mmCIF file of C-alpha atoms in Angstrom:
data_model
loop_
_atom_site.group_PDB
_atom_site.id
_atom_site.type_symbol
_atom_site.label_atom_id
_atom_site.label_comp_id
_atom_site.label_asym_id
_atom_site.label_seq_id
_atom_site.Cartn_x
_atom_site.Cartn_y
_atom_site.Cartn_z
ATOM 1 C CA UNK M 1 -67.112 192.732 -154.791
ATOM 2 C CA UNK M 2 -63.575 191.384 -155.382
ATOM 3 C CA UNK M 3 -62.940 189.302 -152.313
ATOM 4 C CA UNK M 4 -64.557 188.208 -148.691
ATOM 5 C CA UNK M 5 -62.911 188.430 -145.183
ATOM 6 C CA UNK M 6 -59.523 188.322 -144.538
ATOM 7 C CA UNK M 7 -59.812 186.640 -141.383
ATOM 8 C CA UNK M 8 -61.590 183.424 -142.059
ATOM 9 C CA UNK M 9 -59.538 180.616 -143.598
ATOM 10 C CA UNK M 10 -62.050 180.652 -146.787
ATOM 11 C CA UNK M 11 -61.815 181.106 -150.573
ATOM 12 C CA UNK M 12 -64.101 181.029 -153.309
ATOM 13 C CA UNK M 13 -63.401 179.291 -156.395
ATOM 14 C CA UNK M 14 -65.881 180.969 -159.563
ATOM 15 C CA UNK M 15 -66.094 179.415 -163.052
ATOM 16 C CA UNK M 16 -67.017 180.841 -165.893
ATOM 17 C CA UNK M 17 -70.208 178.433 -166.834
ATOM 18 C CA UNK M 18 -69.817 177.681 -170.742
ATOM 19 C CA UNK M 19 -67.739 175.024 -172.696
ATOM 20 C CA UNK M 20 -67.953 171.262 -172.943
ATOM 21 C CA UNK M 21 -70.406 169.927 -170.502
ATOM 22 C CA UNK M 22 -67.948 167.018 -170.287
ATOM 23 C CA UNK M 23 -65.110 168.570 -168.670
ATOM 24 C CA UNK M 24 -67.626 171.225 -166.998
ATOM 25 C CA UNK M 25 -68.885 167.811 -165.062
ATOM 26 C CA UNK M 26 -65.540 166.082 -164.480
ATOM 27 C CA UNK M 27 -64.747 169.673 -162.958
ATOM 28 C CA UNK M 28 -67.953 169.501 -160.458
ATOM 29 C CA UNK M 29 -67.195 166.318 -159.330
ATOM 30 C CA UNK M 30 -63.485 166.456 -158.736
ATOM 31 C CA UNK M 31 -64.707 169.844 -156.097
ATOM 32 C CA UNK M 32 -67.011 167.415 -154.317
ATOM 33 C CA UNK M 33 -64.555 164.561 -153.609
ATOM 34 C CA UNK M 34 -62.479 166.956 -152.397
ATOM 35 C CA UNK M 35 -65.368 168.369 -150.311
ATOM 36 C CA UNK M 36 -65.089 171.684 -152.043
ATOM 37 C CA UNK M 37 -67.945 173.522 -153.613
ATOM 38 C CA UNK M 38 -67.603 176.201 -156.020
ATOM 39 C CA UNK M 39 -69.925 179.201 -157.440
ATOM 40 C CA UNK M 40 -70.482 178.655 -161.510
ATOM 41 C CA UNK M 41 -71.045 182.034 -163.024
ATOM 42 C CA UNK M 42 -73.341 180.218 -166.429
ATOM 43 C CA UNK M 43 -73.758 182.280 -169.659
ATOM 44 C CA UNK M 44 -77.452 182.095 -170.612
ATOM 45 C CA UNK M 45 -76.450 180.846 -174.633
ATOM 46 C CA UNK M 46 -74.762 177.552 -172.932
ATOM 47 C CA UNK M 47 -77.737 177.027 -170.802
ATOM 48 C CA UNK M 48 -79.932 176.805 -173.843
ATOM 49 C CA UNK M 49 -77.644 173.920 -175.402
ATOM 50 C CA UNK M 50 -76.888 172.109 -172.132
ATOM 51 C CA UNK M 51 -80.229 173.003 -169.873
ATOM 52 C CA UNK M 52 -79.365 170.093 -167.809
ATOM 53 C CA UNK M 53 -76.244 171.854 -166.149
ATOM 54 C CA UNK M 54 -77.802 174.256 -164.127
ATOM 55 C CA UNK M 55 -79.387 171.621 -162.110
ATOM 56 C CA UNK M 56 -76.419 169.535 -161.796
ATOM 57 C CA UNK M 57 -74.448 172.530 -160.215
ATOM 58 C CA UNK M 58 -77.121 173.045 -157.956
ATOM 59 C CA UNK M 59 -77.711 169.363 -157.111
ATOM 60 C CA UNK M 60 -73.858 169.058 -156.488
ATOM 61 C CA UNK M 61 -73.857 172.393 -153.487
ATOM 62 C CA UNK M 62 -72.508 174.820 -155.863
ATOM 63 C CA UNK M 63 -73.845 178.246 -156.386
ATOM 64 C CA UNK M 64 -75.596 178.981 -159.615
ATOM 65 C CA UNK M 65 -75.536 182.791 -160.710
ATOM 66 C CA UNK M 66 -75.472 185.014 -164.380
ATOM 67 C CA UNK M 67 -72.844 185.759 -166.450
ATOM 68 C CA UNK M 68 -74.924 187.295 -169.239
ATOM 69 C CA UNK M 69 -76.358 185.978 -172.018
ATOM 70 C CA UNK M 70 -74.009 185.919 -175.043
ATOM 71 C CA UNK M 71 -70.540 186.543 -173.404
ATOM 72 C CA UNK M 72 -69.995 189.839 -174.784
ATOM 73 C CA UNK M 73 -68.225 193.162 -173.968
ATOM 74 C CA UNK M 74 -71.146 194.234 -171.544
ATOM 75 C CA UNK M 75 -69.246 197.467 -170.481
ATOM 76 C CA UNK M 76 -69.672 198.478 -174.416
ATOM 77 C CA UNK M 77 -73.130 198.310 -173.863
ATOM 78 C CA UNK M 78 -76.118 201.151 -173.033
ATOM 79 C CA UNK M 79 -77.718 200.764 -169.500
ATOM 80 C CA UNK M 80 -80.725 198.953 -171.734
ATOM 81 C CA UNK M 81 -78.926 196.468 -173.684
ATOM 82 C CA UNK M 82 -76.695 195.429 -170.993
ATOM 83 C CA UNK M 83 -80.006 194.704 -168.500
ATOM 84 C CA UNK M 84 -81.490 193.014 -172.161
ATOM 85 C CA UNK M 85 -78.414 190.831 -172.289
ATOM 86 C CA UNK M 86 -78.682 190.151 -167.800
ATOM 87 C CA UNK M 87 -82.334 189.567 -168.132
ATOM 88 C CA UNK M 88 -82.029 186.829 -170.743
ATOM 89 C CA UNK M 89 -80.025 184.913 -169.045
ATOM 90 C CA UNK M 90 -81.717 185.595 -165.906
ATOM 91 C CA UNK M 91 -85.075 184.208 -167.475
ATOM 92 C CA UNK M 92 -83.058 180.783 -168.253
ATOM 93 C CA UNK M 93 -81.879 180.491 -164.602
ATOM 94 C CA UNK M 94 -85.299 180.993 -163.899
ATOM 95 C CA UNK M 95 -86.694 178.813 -165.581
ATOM 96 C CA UNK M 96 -84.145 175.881 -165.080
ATOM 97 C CA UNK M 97 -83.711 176.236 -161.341
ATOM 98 C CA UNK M 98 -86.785 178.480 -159.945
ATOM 99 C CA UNK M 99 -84.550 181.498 -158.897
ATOM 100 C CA UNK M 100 -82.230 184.107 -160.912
ATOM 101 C CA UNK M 101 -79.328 182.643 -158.815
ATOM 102 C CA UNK M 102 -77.800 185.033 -156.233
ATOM 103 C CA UNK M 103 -74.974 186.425 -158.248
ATOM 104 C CA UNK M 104 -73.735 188.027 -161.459
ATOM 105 C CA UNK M 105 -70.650 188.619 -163.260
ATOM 106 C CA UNK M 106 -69.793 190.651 -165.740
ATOM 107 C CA UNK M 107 -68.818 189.826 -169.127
ATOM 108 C CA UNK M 108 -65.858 190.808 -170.987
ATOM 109 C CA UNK M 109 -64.604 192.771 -167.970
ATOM 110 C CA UNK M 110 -63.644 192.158 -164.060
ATOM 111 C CA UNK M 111 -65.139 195.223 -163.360
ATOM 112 C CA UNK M 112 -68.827 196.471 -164.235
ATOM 113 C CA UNK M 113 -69.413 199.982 -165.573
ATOM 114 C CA UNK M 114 -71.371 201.881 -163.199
ATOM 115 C CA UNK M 115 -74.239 201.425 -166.545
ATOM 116 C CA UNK M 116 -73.966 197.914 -165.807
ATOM 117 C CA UNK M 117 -74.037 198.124 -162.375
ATOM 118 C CA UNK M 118 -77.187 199.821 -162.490
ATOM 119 C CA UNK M 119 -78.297 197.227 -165.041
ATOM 120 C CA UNK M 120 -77.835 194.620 -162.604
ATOM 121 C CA UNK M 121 -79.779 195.771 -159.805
ATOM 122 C CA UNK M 122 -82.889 196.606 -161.910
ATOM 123 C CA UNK M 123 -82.279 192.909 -163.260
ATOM 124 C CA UNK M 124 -82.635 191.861 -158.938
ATOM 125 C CA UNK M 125 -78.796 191.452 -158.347
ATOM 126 C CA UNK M 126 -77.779 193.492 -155.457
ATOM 127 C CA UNK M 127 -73.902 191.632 -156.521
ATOM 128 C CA UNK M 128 -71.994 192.313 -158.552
ATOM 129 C CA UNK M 129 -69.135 189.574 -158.576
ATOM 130 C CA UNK M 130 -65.379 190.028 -159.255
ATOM 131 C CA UNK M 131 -62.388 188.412 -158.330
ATOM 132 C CA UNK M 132 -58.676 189.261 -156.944
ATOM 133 C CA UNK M 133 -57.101 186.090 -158.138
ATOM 134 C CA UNK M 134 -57.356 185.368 -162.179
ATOM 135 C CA UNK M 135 -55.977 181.977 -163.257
ATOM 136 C CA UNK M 136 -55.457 183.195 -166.618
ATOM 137 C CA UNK M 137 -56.609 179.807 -167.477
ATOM 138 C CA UNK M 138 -58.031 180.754 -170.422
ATOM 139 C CA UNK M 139 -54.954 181.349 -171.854
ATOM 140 C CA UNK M 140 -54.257 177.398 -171.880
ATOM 141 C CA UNK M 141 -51.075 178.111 -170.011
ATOM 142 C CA UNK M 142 -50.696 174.164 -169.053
ATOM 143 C CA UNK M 143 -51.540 172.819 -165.675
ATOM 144 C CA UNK M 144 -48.555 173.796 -163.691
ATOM 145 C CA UNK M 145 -49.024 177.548 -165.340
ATOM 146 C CA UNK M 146 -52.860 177.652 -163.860
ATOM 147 C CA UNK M 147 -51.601 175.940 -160.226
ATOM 148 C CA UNK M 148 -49.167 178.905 -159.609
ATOM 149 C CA UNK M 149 -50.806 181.775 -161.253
ATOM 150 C CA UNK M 150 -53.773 180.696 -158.201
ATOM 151 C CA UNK M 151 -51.613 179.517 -155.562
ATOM 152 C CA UNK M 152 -49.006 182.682 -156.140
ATOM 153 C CA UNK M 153 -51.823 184.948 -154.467
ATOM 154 C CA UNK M 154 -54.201 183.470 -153.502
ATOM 155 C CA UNK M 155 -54.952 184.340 -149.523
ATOM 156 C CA UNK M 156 -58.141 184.060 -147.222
ATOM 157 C CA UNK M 157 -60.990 185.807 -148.357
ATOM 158 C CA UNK M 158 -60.056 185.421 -152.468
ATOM 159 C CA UNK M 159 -62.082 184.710 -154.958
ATOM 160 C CA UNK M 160 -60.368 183.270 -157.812
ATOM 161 C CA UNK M 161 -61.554 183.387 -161.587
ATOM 162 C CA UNK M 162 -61.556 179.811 -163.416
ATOM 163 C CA UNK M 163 -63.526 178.730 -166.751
ATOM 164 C CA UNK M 164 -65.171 175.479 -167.474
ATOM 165 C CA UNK M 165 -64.276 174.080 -170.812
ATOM 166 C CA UNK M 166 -60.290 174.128 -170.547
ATOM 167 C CA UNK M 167 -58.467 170.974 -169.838
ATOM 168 C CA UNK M 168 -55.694 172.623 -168.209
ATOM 169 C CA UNK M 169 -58.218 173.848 -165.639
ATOM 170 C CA UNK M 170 -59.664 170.110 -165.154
ATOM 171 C CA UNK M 171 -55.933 169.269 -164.789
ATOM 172 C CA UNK M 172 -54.836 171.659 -162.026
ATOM 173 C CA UNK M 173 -57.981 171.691 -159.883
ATOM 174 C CA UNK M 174 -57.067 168.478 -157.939
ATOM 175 C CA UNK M 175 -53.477 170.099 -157.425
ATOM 176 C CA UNK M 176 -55.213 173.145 -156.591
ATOM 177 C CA UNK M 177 -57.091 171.555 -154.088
ATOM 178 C CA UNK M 178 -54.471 170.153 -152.891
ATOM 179 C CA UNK M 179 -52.329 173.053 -151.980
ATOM 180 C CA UNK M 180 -55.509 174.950 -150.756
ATOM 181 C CA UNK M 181 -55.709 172.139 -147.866
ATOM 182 C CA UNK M 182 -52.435 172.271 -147.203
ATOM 183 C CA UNK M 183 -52.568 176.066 -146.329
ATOM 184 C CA UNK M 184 -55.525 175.129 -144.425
ATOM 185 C CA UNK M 185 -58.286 177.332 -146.773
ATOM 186 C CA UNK M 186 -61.322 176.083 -147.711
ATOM 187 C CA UNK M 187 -63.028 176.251 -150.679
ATOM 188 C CA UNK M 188 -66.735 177.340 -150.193
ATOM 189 C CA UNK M 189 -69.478 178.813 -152.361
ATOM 190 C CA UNK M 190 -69.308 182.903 -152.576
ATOM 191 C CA UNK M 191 -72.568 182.618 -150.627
ATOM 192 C CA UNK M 192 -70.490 181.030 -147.834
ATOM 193 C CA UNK M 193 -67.486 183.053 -148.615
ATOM 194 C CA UNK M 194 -69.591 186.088 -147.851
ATOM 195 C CA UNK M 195 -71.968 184.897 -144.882
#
């Protein structure tokens, strides 16, 4: 799934859940003053170090879903290791929150491997989560850089790929925000995107 409806004046804003916790919160609440809420995709090995996150998305109106367990190249994975790698971090979510979260995203990869795919369905994800706008934010392109790589195509119905733990993402969401209201989108969970 790469996107939600065209017609509806809604996007969906998805982080990748690892980093500093720090910025990762300062992230959270700038969405909520701006009456936004976002989905947070969380890698299992960050919920083990920071087990209080996955409640504080949760507790803030975001969605909470699986981005496997150790970050790695899931596509270069067997059918078995890759549901190994979703099911760990499945059991945290589980654990943390009472539920396995709606959604996963690969690893590695905006597309799953049909392995993978497979992987995630035995694991009790019936979605698979991509995205049709990529900040590139990871790159640490600066503020501006991450503002106009979204804004530049970004249209109703998007979902846009962002990571916790860069401060040039903490930077540009406001500004982000900002020019999403303008255009008159919303940003909305990918449960809400999708309803």
């Amino acid at each position: 799934m790469t996107h939600g409806p065209r017609d509806r004046p809604r996007v969906a804003l998805t982080f990748h859940g690892q980093g500093d916790p720090a910025l990762a919160r300062q992230l959270l609440t700038q969405a909520e003053k701006a009456g936004a809420r976002v989905t947070v995709l969380a890698v299992g090995s960050w919920l083990d170090t920071h087990p209080d996150m996955a409640r504080r998305v949760l507790d803030g109106g975001h969605d909470l879903g699986n981005h496997t367990q150790h970050h790695i190249d899931v596509n270069a994975m067997t059918e078995d290791e890759a549901l190994a790698e979703i099911e760990a971090c499945a059991g945290r979510l589980r654990r943390l929150t009472g539920s396995v979260g709606t959604w996963f995203r690969p690893s590695r990869t905006p597309h799953a491997a049909p392995a993978v795919l497979r992987a995630a369905r035995r694991a009790g994800y019936p979605h698979v989560l991509s995205y049709d706008v990529d900040s590139l934010d990871f790159t640490s392109p600066g503020a501006a850089a991450v503002v106009r790589n979204v804004t530049g195509t970004v249209r109703a119905g998007s979902v846009v790929s962002l990571h916790f733990g860069y401060p040039d993402t903490a930077a540009a969401l406001p500004l982000l925000l900002a020019d999403l209201d303008r255009r008159g989108l919303s940003a909305v969970t990918t449960t809400e995107l999708l309803s």
